[in-house]
Coordinates of C-alpha atoms in Angstrom, one line a residue:
Chain A
M24 CA 2.8 -1.5 -8.7
L25 CA 5.4 -2.4 -6.1
L26 CA 7.8 -5.3 -6.7
S27 CA 8.9 -7.5 -3.8
N28 CA 11.2 -10.5 -3.8
A29 CA 10.0 -13.9 -2.6
Y30 CA 13.5 -15.1 -1.9
H31 CA 14.5 -12.1 0.2
L32 CA 11.2 -12.1 2.1
Y33 CA 11.4 -15.8 2.7
L34 CA 14.7 -15.4 4.4
R35 CA 14.0 -12.1 6.2
P36 CA 11.6 -11.4 7.9
G37 CA 10.3 -14.9 7.1
L38 CA 6.9 -16.1 6.1
E39 CA 5.5 -16.6 9.6
I40 CA 5.7 -12.9 10.3
I41 CA 4.2 -11.8 7.0
R42 CA 1.4 -14.4 7.4
S43 CA 0.6 -13.3 10.9
T44 CA 0.3 -9.6 9.9
G45 CA -2.2 -10.7 7.1
G46 CA 0.1 -10.8 4.1
L47 CA 2.5 -8.5 2.3
H48 CA 0.0 -5.7 1.5
Q49 CA -0.9 -5.3 5.1
F50 CA 2.7 -5.8 6.3
M51 CA 3.8 -2.9 4.2
S52 CA 0.6 -1.0 4.5
W53 CA 0.3 -0.8 0.7
D54 CA -3.0 -1.1 -0.9
G55 CA -1.8 -0.8 -4.5
P56 CA -0.8 -3.8 -6.6
I57 CA 2.2 -5.9 -5.8
L58 CA 4.3 -8.2 -8.0
T59 CA 6.6 -10.7 -6.3
D60 CA 9.5 -12.1 -8.2
S61 CA 10.3 -15.7 -7.5
G62 CA 13.8 -15.0 -6.5
G63 CA 15.2 -17.2 -9.3
F64 CA 17.6 -14.4 -10.4
Q65 CA 18.8 -13.9 -6.8
L66 CA 19.2 -17.6 -6.1
F67 CA 21.3 -18.1 -9.2
S68 CA 23.4 -15.1 -8.2
L69 CA 24.5 -17.0 -5.1
G70 CA 27.3 -18.8 -7.0
K71 CA 28.8 -21.5 -4.9
L72 CA 26.1 -21.3 -2.2
I73 CA 23.6 -23.1 -4.5
K74 CA 23.1 -26.6 -5.9
V75 CA 20.5 -27.2 -8.6
T76 CA 18.8 -30.5 -9.3
E77 CA 15.8 -31.3 -11.5
N78 CA 13.6 -31.2 -8.4
G79 CA 14.6 -27.9 -7.0
V80 CA 17.3 -25.6 -5.6
Q81 CA 19.4 -26.2 -2.5
F82 CA 20.9 -22.9 -1.2
K83 CA 22.6 -21.2 1.7
S84 CA 21.2 -18.0 3.1
H85 CA 23.3 -15.0 2.1
I86 CA 22.4 -13.5 5.5
N87 CA 23.5 -16.3 7.9
G88 CA 24.5 -19.3 5.9
S89 CA 21.5 -21.4 6.9
Q90 CA 20.6 -24.3 4.6
H91 CA 17.3 -24.1 2.6
Y92 CA 15.7 -26.0 -0.2
M93 CA 13.1 -24.6 -2.7
T94 CA 11.1 -26.4 -5.3
P95 CA 8.9 -24.8 -7.9
E96 CA 5.9 -25.8 -5.8
D97 CA 7.5 -24.2 -2.6
C98 CA 8.0 -21.0 -4.6
I99 CA 4.3 -20.8 -5.5
S100 CA 3.3 -21.6 -1.9
I101 CA 5.6 -18.8 -0.6
Q102 CA 4.1 -16.3 -3.0
E103 CA 0.6 -17.4 -2.1
T104 CA 1.4 -16.7 1.5
L105 CA 2.9 -13.3 0.6
G106 CA -0.3 -12.6 -1.4
A107 CA 1.0 -10.5 -4.3
D108 CA -1.3 -9.7 -7.2
I109 CA 1.2 -11.0 -9.8
I110 CA 3.5 -13.9 -9.0
M111 CA 6.4 -15.5 -10.9
P112 CA 7.4 -19.1 -11.2
L113 CA 10.9 -20.4 -10.1
D114 CA 13.1 -20.1 -13.2
H115 CA 16.7 -21.1 -14.0
C116 CA 18.6 -17.9 -14.8
L117 CA 22.2 -18.3 -16.1
P118 CA 24.9 -15.8 -16.8
H119 CA 24.7 -14.4 -20.4
D120 CA 28.0 -16.0 -21.4
S121 CA 27.2 -19.5 -20.2
D122 CA 27.9 -22.6 -22.3
P123 CA 25.2 -23.0 -25.0
L124 CA 24.3 -26.5 -23.8
E125 CA 23.9 -25.3 -20.2
L126 CA 21.7 -22.5 -21.4
K127 CA 19.6 -25.1 -23.3
K128 CA 19.3 -27.2 -20.2
A129 CA 18.2 -24.1 -18.2
V130 CA 15.5 -23.4 -20.8
I131 CA 14.2 -27.0 -20.5
R132 CA 14.4 -26.9 -16.7
T133 CA 12.5 -23.5 -16.6
Y134 CA 9.9 -25.1 -18.8
N135 CA 9.5 -28.2 -16.6
W136 CA 9.4 -26.0 -13.5
A137 CA 6.8 -23.7 -15.1
I138 CA 4.5 -26.7 -15.7
R139 CA 4.9 -27.7 -12.0
A140 CA 4.3 -24.0 -10.9
K141 CA 1.1 -23.8 -12.9
Q142 CA -0.1 -27.1 -11.4
A143 CA 0.7 -25.9 -7.9
H144 CA -0.9 -22.5 -8.4
T145 CA -4.5 -22.6 -7.1
N146 CA -5.1 -19.0 -5.8
T147 CA -7.2 -17.5 -8.6
T148 CA -6.9 -14.0 -7.2
Q149 CA -3.2 -14.0 -8.2
S150 CA -1.9 -14.0 -11.8
L151 CA 1.0 -16.4 -12.4
F152 CA 3.1 -15.2 -15.3
G153 CA 5.5 -17.4 -17.4
I154 CA 9.2 -16.6 -17.8
V155 CA 11.2 -16.9 -21.0
Q156 CA 14.9 -17.7 -20.6
G157 CA 17.6 -18.5 -23.2
G158 CA 20.4 -16.1 -22.8
T159 CA 21.3 -14.1 -25.9
S160 CA 20.7 -17.1 -28.3
I161 CA 17.7 -16.3 -30.5
P162 CA 17.0 -20.0 -31.4
L163 CA 17.0 -20.8 -27.6
R164 CA 14.7 -17.8 -27.0
K165 CA 12.4 -19.2 -29.7
E166 CA 12.4 -22.6 -28.1
A167 CA 11.6 -21.0 -24.7
V168 CA 8.8 -18.9 -26.1
D169 CA 7.2 -21.9 -27.8
S170 CA 7.4 -24.1 -24.7
I171 CA 6.3 -21.5 -22.1
T172 CA 3.4 -20.2 -24.3
S173 CA 2.3 -23.8 -24.9
I174 CA 1.6 -24.0 -21.1
G175 CA -0.5 -20.8 -21.3
F176 CA -0.1 -17.9 -18.8
P177 CA -1.9 -14.5 -18.5
G178 CA 1.4 -12.6 -19.1
Y179 CA 4.9 -13.4 -20.1
A180 CA 8.2 -12.2 -18.7
I181 CA 11.6 -12.1 -20.4
G182 CA 14.3 -13.0 -17.9
G183 CA 18.0 -13.3 -18.2
L184 CA 18.6 -10.0 -20.0
S185 CA 20.4 -6.9 -18.7
V186 CA 22.7 -9.2 -16.8
G187 CA 26.0 -7.9 -18.2
E188 CA 25.7 -8.5 -22.0
S189 CA 26.2 -5.5 -24.4
A190 CA 23.3 -3.2 -25.1
D191 CA 23.3 -4.3 -28.8
L192 CA 23.1 -7.9 -27.9
M193 CA 20.3 -7.2 -25.4
Y194 CA 18.3 -5.2 -28.0
A195 CA 18.8 -7.9 -30.7
T196 CA 17.6 -10.7 -28.3
L197 CA 14.8 -8.6 -27.0
Q198 CA 13.6 -7.6 -30.5
A199 CA 13.5 -11.2 -31.7
T200 CA 11.9 -12.6 -28.5
T201 CA 9.2 -10.0 -28.2
Q202 CA 8.0 -10.5 -31.7
L203 CA 7.3 -14.2 -30.9
L204 CA 5.3 -13.5 -27.8
P205 CA 1.4 -13.4 -27.9
F206 CA 0.2 -9.9 -29.0
D207 CA -2.7 -9.9 -26.5
K208 CA -0.8 -10.7 -23.3
P209 CA 1.3 -8.3 -21.2
R210 CA 5.0 -8.6 -21.8
Y211 CA 7.3 -8.0 -18.9
L212 CA 11.0 -7.3 -19.2
M213 CA 12.6 -8.2 -15.9
G214 CA 15.4 -6.1 -14.3
V215 CA 15.3 -3.2 -16.7
G216 CA 16.0 -0.4 -16.3
S217 CA 17.4 2.9 -17.3
P218 CA 15.3 5.6 -19.1
E219 CA 17.0 4.7 -22.4
H220 CA 16.2 1.0 -21.9
L221 CA 12.6 1.7 -21.0
V222 CA 12.1 3.7 -24.2
Q223 CA 13.8 1.0 -26.3
G224 CA 11.8 -1.7 -24.6
V225 CA 8.5 0.0 -25.2
L226 CA 9.5 0.5 -28.9
M227 CA 10.0 -3.2 -29.1
G228 CA 6.6 -4.0 -27.5
I229 CA 7.3 -4.4 -23.8
D230 CA 4.5 -3.4 -21.4
L231 CA 6.0 -3.9 -17.9
F232 CA 9.4 -3.3 -16.3
D233 CA 11.0 -3.6 -12.9
C234 CA 14.3 -2.2 -11.7
V235 CA 16.2 -0.9 -8.7
F236 CA 18.0 1.5 -11.0
P237 CA 16.0 4.7 -10.3
T238 CA 16.0 4.4 -6.5
R239 CA 19.6 2.9 -6.2
L240 CA 20.9 5.7 -8.4
A241 CA 19.0 8.3 -6.4
R242 CA 20.6 7.1 -3.1
N243 CA 24.0 7.5 -4.8
G244 CA 23.1 11.1 -5.8
A245 CA 22.5 10.4 -9.5
L246 CA 19.4 12.2 -10.7
F247 CA 17.5 12.0 -13.9
T248 CA 16.8 15.2 -15.9
D249 CA 15.4 15.7 -19.4
Q250 CA 19.0 16.3 -20.5
G251 CA 20.5 13.2 -19.0
R252 CA 21.9 12.3 -15.6
I253 CA 23.5 14.6 -13.1
N254 CA 25.3 13.9 -9.9
I255 CA 24.0 16.1 -7.1
R256 CA 27.2 15.8 -5.1
N257 CA 29.1 17.7 -7.8
K258 CA 30.7 21.0 -6.7
Q259 CA 28.9 23.0 -9.4
F260 CA 25.5 22.4 -7.7
K261 CA 26.7 23.8 -4.4
V262 CA 25.7 27.3 -5.4
N263 CA 22.9 26.5 -7.9
T264 CA 19.5 27.7 -6.8
D265 CA 17.6 26.1 -9.7
P266 CA 15.6 22.9 -9.1
I267 CA 17.0 19.5 -10.2
D268 CA 15.1 19.8 -13.5
T269 CA 13.4 23.0 -14.6
N270 CA 11.0 21.0 -16.7
C271 CA 10.0 18.7 -13.8
N272 CA 6.9 19.5 -11.7
C273 CA 7.5 16.9 -9.0
W274 CA 7.2 18.0 -5.3
V275 CA 11.0 18.1 -4.9
C276 CA 11.6 20.3 -7.9
S277 CA 8.7 22.6 -6.8
S278 CA 10.2 23.0 -3.3
Y279 CA 14.0 22.6 -3.2
S280 CA 17.1 23.8 -5.0
L281 CA 20.0 21.9 -6.3
A282 CA 22.1 23.7 -3.6
Y283 CA 19.9 22.5 -0.8
I284 CA 19.9 18.8 -2.0
N285 CA 23.7 19.1 -2.6
H286 CA 24.0 20.3 1.0
L287 CA 21.8 17.4 2.3
F288 CA 24.0 14.9 0.5
R289 CA 27.2 16.5 1.8
S290 CA 25.9 16.5 5.3
H291 CA 24.8 12.8 5.0
E292 CA 21.3 13.9 5.9
L293 CA 18.7 11.1 5.3
L294 CA 16.2 13.6 3.7
G295 CA 18.6 14.0 0.8
Y296 CA 18.2 10.3 -0.2
R297 CA 14.5 10.6 0.1
L298 CA 14.2 13.7 -2.0
A299 CA 16.4 12.2 -4.7
T300 CA 14.4 9.0 -4.7
I301 CA 11.1 10.9 -5.0
H302 CA 12.4 12.9 -8.0
N303 CA 13.8 9.9 -9.8
L304 CA 10.6 7.8 -9.4
H305 CA 8.6 10.8 -10.6
F306 CA 10.8 11.1 -13.6
I307 CA 10.2 7.4 -14.5
L308 CA 6.5 7.6 -13.9
V309 CA 6.1 10.6 -16.1
L310 CA 8.3 9.0 -18.8
M311 CA 6.0 5.9 -18.8
E312 CA 2.9 8.1 -18.8
N313 CA 4.3 10.0 -21.8
L314 CA 5.0 6.7 -23.6
R315 CA 1.5 5.5 -23.0
T316 CA 0.1 8.8 -24.4
A317 CA 2.4 8.6 -27.4
I318 CA 1.1 5.0 -28.1
R319 CA -2.5 6.2 -28.0
E320 CA -1.7 9.2 -30.2
D321 CA 0.4 7.1 -32.6
T322 CA 3.4 9.3 -32.0
L323 CA 5.6 6.8 -30.2
K324 CA 8.6 6.9 -32.7
E325 CA 8.7 10.7 -32.7
Y326 CA 8.3 11.0 -28.9
S327 CA 11.0 8.3 -28.3
K328 CA 13.5 10.0 -30.7
D329 CA 12.9 13.4 -29.2
F330 CA 13.3 12.0 -25.7
L331 CA 16.5 10.0 -26.5
D332 CA 18.0 12.9 -28.4
R333 CA 17.5 15.2 -25.4
Y334 CA 18.4 12.6 -22.7
Q335 CA 21.6 11.5 -24.5
S336 CA 22.6 15.0 -25.6
K337 CA 25.3 15.5 -22.9
Chain B
M21 CA 9.3 25.6 15.3
L22 CA 12.5 24.2 13.7
L23 CA 15.9 24.8 15.3
S24 CA 18.9 25.3 13.1
N25 CA 22.5 26.1 14.2
A26 CA 24.3 29.2 13.0
Y27 CA 27.7 27.7 13.6
H28 CA 27.0 24.6 11.5
L29 CA 25.3 26.6 8.7
Y30 CA 28.0 29.2 8.6
L31 CA 30.6 26.4 8.0
R32 CA 28.4 24.3 5.7
P33 CA 26.8 25.1 3.2
G34 CA 28.0 28.7 4.0
L35 CA 26.2 32.0 4.1
E36 CA 26.5 32.9 0.5
I37 CA 24.5 29.9 -0.6
I38 CA 21.7 30.5 1.9
R39 CA 21.6 34.2 1.1
S40 CA 21.4 33.5 -2.6
T41 CA 18.4 31.1 -2.2
G42 CA 16.6 33.9 -0.1
G43 CA 17.3 32.8 3.4
L44 CA 17.0 29.7 5.5
H45 CA 13.2 29.4 5.3
Q46 CA 13.3 29.3 1.5
F47 CA 16.5 27.1 1.5
M48 CA 14.7 24.4 3.5
S49 CA 11.3 25.2 2.0
W50 CA 9.9 25.6 5.5
D51 CA 7.3 28.3 6.1
G52 CA 6.9 27.7 9.9
P53 CA 9.0 29.5 12.5
I54 CA 12.7 28.9 12.8
L55 CA 15.0 29.5 15.8
T56 CA 18.7 29.6 15.2
D57 CA 21.1 28.9 18.0
S58 CA 24.3 31.0 18.0
G59 CA 26.5 28.0 18.0
G60 CA 28.1 29.0 21.4
F61 CA 27.6 25.5 22.7
Q62 CA 29.1 23.9 19.5
L63 CA 32.0 26.3 19.5
F64 CA 32.9 25.6 23.1
S65 CA 32.6 21.8 22.4
L66 CA 35.6 22.1 20.0
G67 CA 38.1 21.9 22.9
K68 CA 41.6 22.6 21.6
L69 CA 40.3 24.0 18.2
I70 CA 39.2 27.2 19.9
K71 CA 40.8 30.3 21.4
V72 CA 38.6 32.8 23.3
T73 CA 39.4 36.5 23.9
E74 CA 37.2 39.2 25.2
N75 CA 36.6 40.3 21.6
G76 CA 35.5 37.0 20.2
V77 CA 36.3 33.4 19.4
Q78 CA 38.9 32.1 17.1
F79 CA 38.2 28.5 16.0
K80 CA 39.1 25.8 13.5
S81 CA 36.3 24.2 11.4
H82 CA 35.5 20.7 12.6
I83 CA 35.0 19.8 8.9
N84 CA 38.2 20.9 7.2
G85 CA 40.3 22.6 9.9
S86 CA 40.0 26.1 8.2
Q87 CA 40.6 29.1 10.5
H88 CA 37.6 31.3 11.5
Y89 CA 36.9 34.2 13.8
M90 CA 33.6 35.1 15.3
T91 CA 32.6 38.1 17.4
P92 CA 29.2 38.6 19.1
E93 CA 28.5 41.1 16.2
D94 CA 29.4 38.5 13.5
C95 CA 27.1 36.1 15.2
I96 CA 24.1 38.4 14.9
S97 CA 25.0 39.3 11.3
I98 CA 25.2 35.6 10.4
Q99 CA 21.7 35.0 12.0
E100 CA 20.3 38.1 10.2
T101 CA 21.5 36.5 6.9
L102 CA 19.9 33.2 7.9
G103 CA 16.7 35.0 8.7
A104 CA 15.3 32.9 11.6
D105 CA 12.4 34.2 13.6
I106 CA 14.2 33.8 17.0
I107 CA 17.9 34.3 17.2
M108 CA 20.4 33.8 20.1
P109 CA 23.5 35.8 21.1
L110 CA 27.0 34.3 21.2
D111 CA 27.5 33.0 24.7
H112 CA 30.3 31.4 26.6
C113 CA 29.3 27.9 27.6
L114 CA 31.6 25.9 29.9
P115 CA 31.6 22.3 31.1
H116 CA 29.5 21.9 34.3
D117 CA 32.5 21.0 36.4
S118 CA 34.6 24.0 35.4
D119 CA 36.6 26.0 38.0
P120 CA 34.2 28.4 39.8
L121 CA 36.2 31.5 38.8
E122 CA 36.2 30.4 35.2
L123 CA 32.5 30.0 35.4
K124 CA 32.2 33.5 36.8
K125 CA 34.4 34.9 34.0
A126 CA 32.1 33.2 31.5
V127 CA 29.0 34.7 33.0
I128 CA 30.6 38.2 32.8
R129 CA 31.8 37.5 29.2
T130 CA 28.3 36.3 28.2
Y131 CA 26.9 39.5 29.7
N132 CA 29.3 41.7 27.8
W133 CA 28.7 39.8 24.6
A134 CA 24.9 40.0 25.1
I135 CA 25.2 43.8 25.3
R136 CA 27.2 43.9 22.1
A137 CA 24.7 41.5 20.5
K138 CA 21.8 43.7 21.3
Q139 CA 23.6 46.7 20.0
A140 CA 24.4 44.9 16.7
H141 CA 20.8 43.6 16.3
T142 CA 18.8 45.8 14.0
N143 CA 16.4 43.5 12.2
T144 CA 13.1 44.1 14.1
T145 CA 11.4 41.0 12.5
Q146 CA 13.7 38.8 14.5
S147 CA 13.5 38.3 18.3
L148 CA 16.9 38.2 20.0
F149 CA 16.7 36.3 23.3
G150 CA 19.1 36.5 26.2
I151 CA 21.1 33.5 27.5
V152 CA 21.7 32.8 31.2
Q153 CA 24.9 30.8 32.0
G154 CA 26.5 30.0 35.4
G155 CA 26.9 26.2 35.5
T156 CA 25.3 24.6 38.5
S157 CA 26.2 27.4 40.9
I158 CA 23.0 29.1 42.1
P159 CA 24.7 32.4 43.1
L160 CA 26.3 32.6 39.7
R161 CA 23.0 31.8 38.0
K162 CA 21.4 34.7 40.1
E163 CA 24.2 37.0 38.9
A164 CA 23.6 35.9 35.3
V165 CA 19.9 36.4 35.5
D166 CA 20.3 39.9 37.1
S167 CA 22.8 41.0 34.4
I168 CA 21.1 39.5 31.4
T169 CA 17.6 40.7 32.4
S170 CA 19.0 44.2 33.1
I171 CA 19.8 44.4 29.3
G172 CA 16.2 43.4 28.5
F173 CA 15.2 40.8 26.0
P174 CA 11.8 39.4 24.7
G175 CA 12.7 35.9 26.0
Y176 CA 15.3 34.2 28.1
A177 CA 17.2 31.0 27.6
I178 CA 18.9 28.9 30.2
G179 CA 22.1 27.5 28.7
G180 CA 24.8 25.2 30.2
L181 CA 22.5 22.6 31.6
S182 CA 22.0 19.0 30.5
V183 CA 25.7 18.9 29.7
G184 CA 26.7 16.0 31.8
E185 CA 25.7 17.1 35.4
S186 CA 23.4 14.8 37.5
A187 CA 19.7 15.1 37.0
D188 CA 19.3 16.3 40.7
L189 CA 21.9 19.0 40.2
M190 CA 20.2 20.1 36.9
Y191 CA 16.8 20.2 38.5
A192 CA 18.0 22.2 41.5
T193 CA 19.8 24.7 39.3
L194 CA 16.8 24.9 37.0
Q195 CA 14.3 25.4 39.8
A196 CA 16.3 28.2 41.3
T197 CA 17.1 29.9 38.0
T198 CA 13.6 29.8 36.6
Q199 CA 12.1 31.4 39.7
L200 CA 14.3 34.5 39.1
L201 CA 13.4 35.0 35.5
P202 CA 10.6 37.5 34.5
F203 CA 7.2 35.8 34.7
D204 CA 5.9 37.5 31.5
K205 CA 8.6 36.5 29.1
P206 CA 9.1 33.0 27.5
R207 CA 11.7 30.8 29.2
Y208 CA 13.7 28.5 27.0
L209 CA 15.7 25.6 28.4
M210 CA 18.4 24.8 25.8
G211 CA 19.4 21.3 24.8
V212 CA 16.7 19.5 26.7
G213 CA 15.4 16.8 26.1
S214 CA 13.9 13.6 27.2
P215 CA 10.1 13.2 28.0
E216 CA 10.9 13.2 31.7
H217 CA 13.0 16.3 31.5
L218 CA 10.3 18.1 29.4
V219 CA 7.7 17.4 32.1
Q220 CA 10.0 18.4 34.9
G221 CA 11.0 21.6 33.0
V222 CA 7.4 22.6 32.4
L223 CA 6.6 21.9 36.1
M224 CA 9.4 24.4 36.9
G225 CA 8.0 27.0 34.5
I226 CA 9.9 26.4 31.2
D227 CA 8.0 27.3 28.0
L228 CA 10.4 26.3 25.3
F229 CA 12.9 23.4 24.7
D230 CA 15.1 22.1 21.9
C231 CA 16.8 18.8 21.6
V232 CA 18.1 16.2 19.1
F233 CA 17.1 13.6 21.6
P234 CA 13.8 12.4 19.9
T235 CA 15.2 12.2 16.4
R236 CA 18.6 10.9 17.3
L237 CA 17.0 8.2 19.5
A238 CA 14.6 7.3 16.6
R239 CA 17.5 6.7 14.2
N240 CA 19.0 4.4 16.7
G241 CA 15.8 2.5 17.0
A242 CA 14.7 3.8 20.4
L243 CA 11.0 4.6 20.4
F244 CA 8.9 6.5 23.0
T245 CA 5.7 4.8 24.3
D246 CA 3.4 5.8 27.1
Q247 CA 5.1 3.0 29.1
G248 CA 8.7 4.1 28.5
R249 CA 11.2 3.5 25.8
I250 CA 11.6 0.4 23.7
N251 CA 14.2 -0.6 21.2
I252 CA 12.7 -1.6 17.9
R253 CA 15.7 -3.8 17.0
N254 CA 14.9 -6.2 19.9
K255 CA 14.1 -9.8 18.9
Q256 CA 10.8 -9.8 20.7
F257 CA 9.4 -7.3 18.2
K258 CA 10.2 -9.4 15.2
V259 CA 6.8 -11.2 15.5
N260 CA 4.8 -8.5 17.2
T261 CA 1.9 -7.3 15.0
D262 CA 0.9 -4.5 17.4
P263 CA 1.8 -0.9 16.6
I264 CA 4.7 0.8 18.5
D265 CA 2.2 2.2 21.0
T266 CA -1.4 1.1 21.1
N267 CA -2.3 4.5 22.7
C268 CA -0.7 6.5 19.9
N269 CA -2.7 7.8 16.9
C270 CA 0.2 8.9 14.7
W271 CA 0.3 7.9 11.1
V272 CA 3.0 5.3 11.8
C273 CA 1.1 3.6 14.6
S274 CA -2.1 3.6 12.4
S275 CA -0.3 2.0 9.5
Y276 CA 2.6 -0.2 10.6
S277 CA 3.4 -3.0 13.0
L278 CA 6.4 -3.4 15.3
A279 CA 7.3 -6.4 13.2
Y280 CA 7.4 -4.3 10.0
I281 CA 9.5 -1.6 11.5
N282 CA 11.8 -4.2 13.2
H283 CA 12.2 -5.7 9.7
L284 CA 13.1 -2.3 8.2
F285 CA 15.7 -1.7 10.8
R286 CA 17.2 -5.2 10.4
S287 CA 17.3 -4.6 6.6
H288 CA 18.9 -1.1 7.1
E289 CA 16.0 0.3 5.0
L290 CA 15.9 4.1 5.2
L291 CA 12.1 4.0 5.6
G292 CA 12.7 2.6 9.1
Y293 CA 14.6 5.6 10.4
R294 CA 11.9 7.9 8.9
L295 CA 9.0 6.0 10.5
A296 CA 10.7 6.0 13.9
T297 CA 11.5 9.7 13.7
I298 CA 7.9 10.6 12.8
H299 CA 6.6 8.5 15.7
N300 CA 9.0 10.0 18.2
L301 CA 8.3 13.6 17.1
H302 CA 4.5 12.9 17.3
F303 CA 5.0 11.6 20.8
I304 CA 6.8 14.7 21.9
L305 CA 4.3 17.1 20.2
V306 CA 1.3 15.3 21.9
L307 CA 3.1 15.4 25.3
M308 CA 3.6 19.1 24.9
E309 CA 0.0 19.6 23.8
N310 CA -1.2 17.7 26.8
L311 CA 1.0 19.7 29.1
R312 CA -0.5 23.0 27.7
T313 CA -4.0 21.6 28.1
A314 CA -3.2 20.6 31.7
I315 CA -1.9 24.1 32.4
R316 CA -5.1 25.6 31.1
E317 CA -7.2 23.2 33.1
D318 CA -5.0 23.6 36.2
T319 CA -4.2 19.9 36.3
L320 CA -0.5 20.1 35.6
K321 CA 0.7 18.3 38.7
E322 CA -1.8 15.4 38.3
Y323 CA -1.1 15.0 34.6
S324 CA 2.7 15.1 35.2
K325 CA 2.5 12.6 38.0
D326 CA 0.4 10.2 35.9
F327 CA 2.6 10.6 32.9
L328 CA 5.8 10.0 34.8
D329 CA 4.4 7.1 36.8
R330 CA 3.4 5.4 33.5
Y331 CA 6.5 6.4 31.5
Q332 CA 8.9 5.3 34.3
S333 CA 7.0 2.1 35.2
K334 CA 9.3 -0.3 33.4

């Protein structure tokens, strides 16, 4: 499943263009599933460029400073135009260290906006998920789970984690929140993450993740291996004729040496970024495949321990 | 056939690394043919970083300023290590507006170096071509053709054109030089070029070309169409749901709109450069295929006129 962002696409290239090409699937020539995030996280990262009222969000484009206004209803309408398979309601996402009363207000606002989103949502070919906010406060997360699940959605996302809090605090919040979510609906941890976080998330009952981590890392030369991350730019790889990961059977590892990819990065050759991206995505897809197999075979704990021991060995 | 550059690869990543991975084909994981240029053109573009004697070229690396020395024999040895299928001797390539006596000396030096290259060349799996220099002086070109062909090579390259001289002067020189070359050996016009130049070159009897033009242009957003070049960044393409060229059946034109590729370029998304490159290379490969068909069917003049009329119509 590809993830796209409603906020980004609304600003550039704009809805008219995507509508006229027949929707996001056709625009990107991608016939697999697409999930669009509402852009709540991106909006609330704009800092002083944003003004929130109960009705919606007023914001300035980060591209050209133009003024915009988005309500929970607009956000659904935008995502209906984009035509993704799973869509997300507008939520109020605060920094993890926000004032507790502000966090509480954001939970209530996210609840009110979720009701309006569900009312506005009429396209039955798209699944609208609910989003649980509440920072790292477990009582607030409980309140958010209760209110959002009371509306009823086909899947539930946990937002507002992996936004700068410590790993321990994230895991504690995640553990407590996931336990409260319905057992029979997919649970989606937004904006996560690294191989370690994916494994921990699955151990806690998460089904779905999204993150720029594997591809952004790849473009910076950081590559996943069974034994942890390496940076392909390092001098030691200049003369290493092994593949990135001798245990990996991706196209890149079957075809190219560390020395070649190191050379591409040193020469700023675009192929380097592409090879690195393909390898990292393959690594993540195999990891998730292995986690699914381990769940089916009831060996999840052993598999996870083995993986983490190896991955964190360096 | 892929072209690589001996000078560039000698400096980075260096011969040791390519030797240890089993040669250039394996290093790049490319099992098609490879031609390596000697790097004569690149060396003589270094300006003050170079000192030429009869024995060879002393130069400073354009990457880190380190001192190097290359003889015609070294140049063959480097290309034997790289393991390309067609290799080129070290030649002395001067600016088109050089002093006539300097041009004459360069022709003689290129001749002497070609003899030494042929003597040093022992790997019978590689074809060593000869290179004809002489600027835009037709008498000098004749002298160069006579001397280089007297050594005897399986193919002949014309160097020192498309280096800043006018198109008329290039065509006049090319016309005169090509006529003098053996009819039964491949003729290779180095560093050319644009669709117009390819067509004109073929009309004058050229068989082989190399140029960064299609891929460099693509990365700058300039795309070939039957009706001439367009720049994908232009505002007008923002809302155009047509493919780059409605007459093109490449993968990019079958899958993506101008609007999408425009969006990728505006977002600095690496996929944009890749799609543009694939399209431009496809355009050139189809053009060359059509030229070969036209030669077989004895319709080269008509095909070329039609192509140029359409391509230059804008």
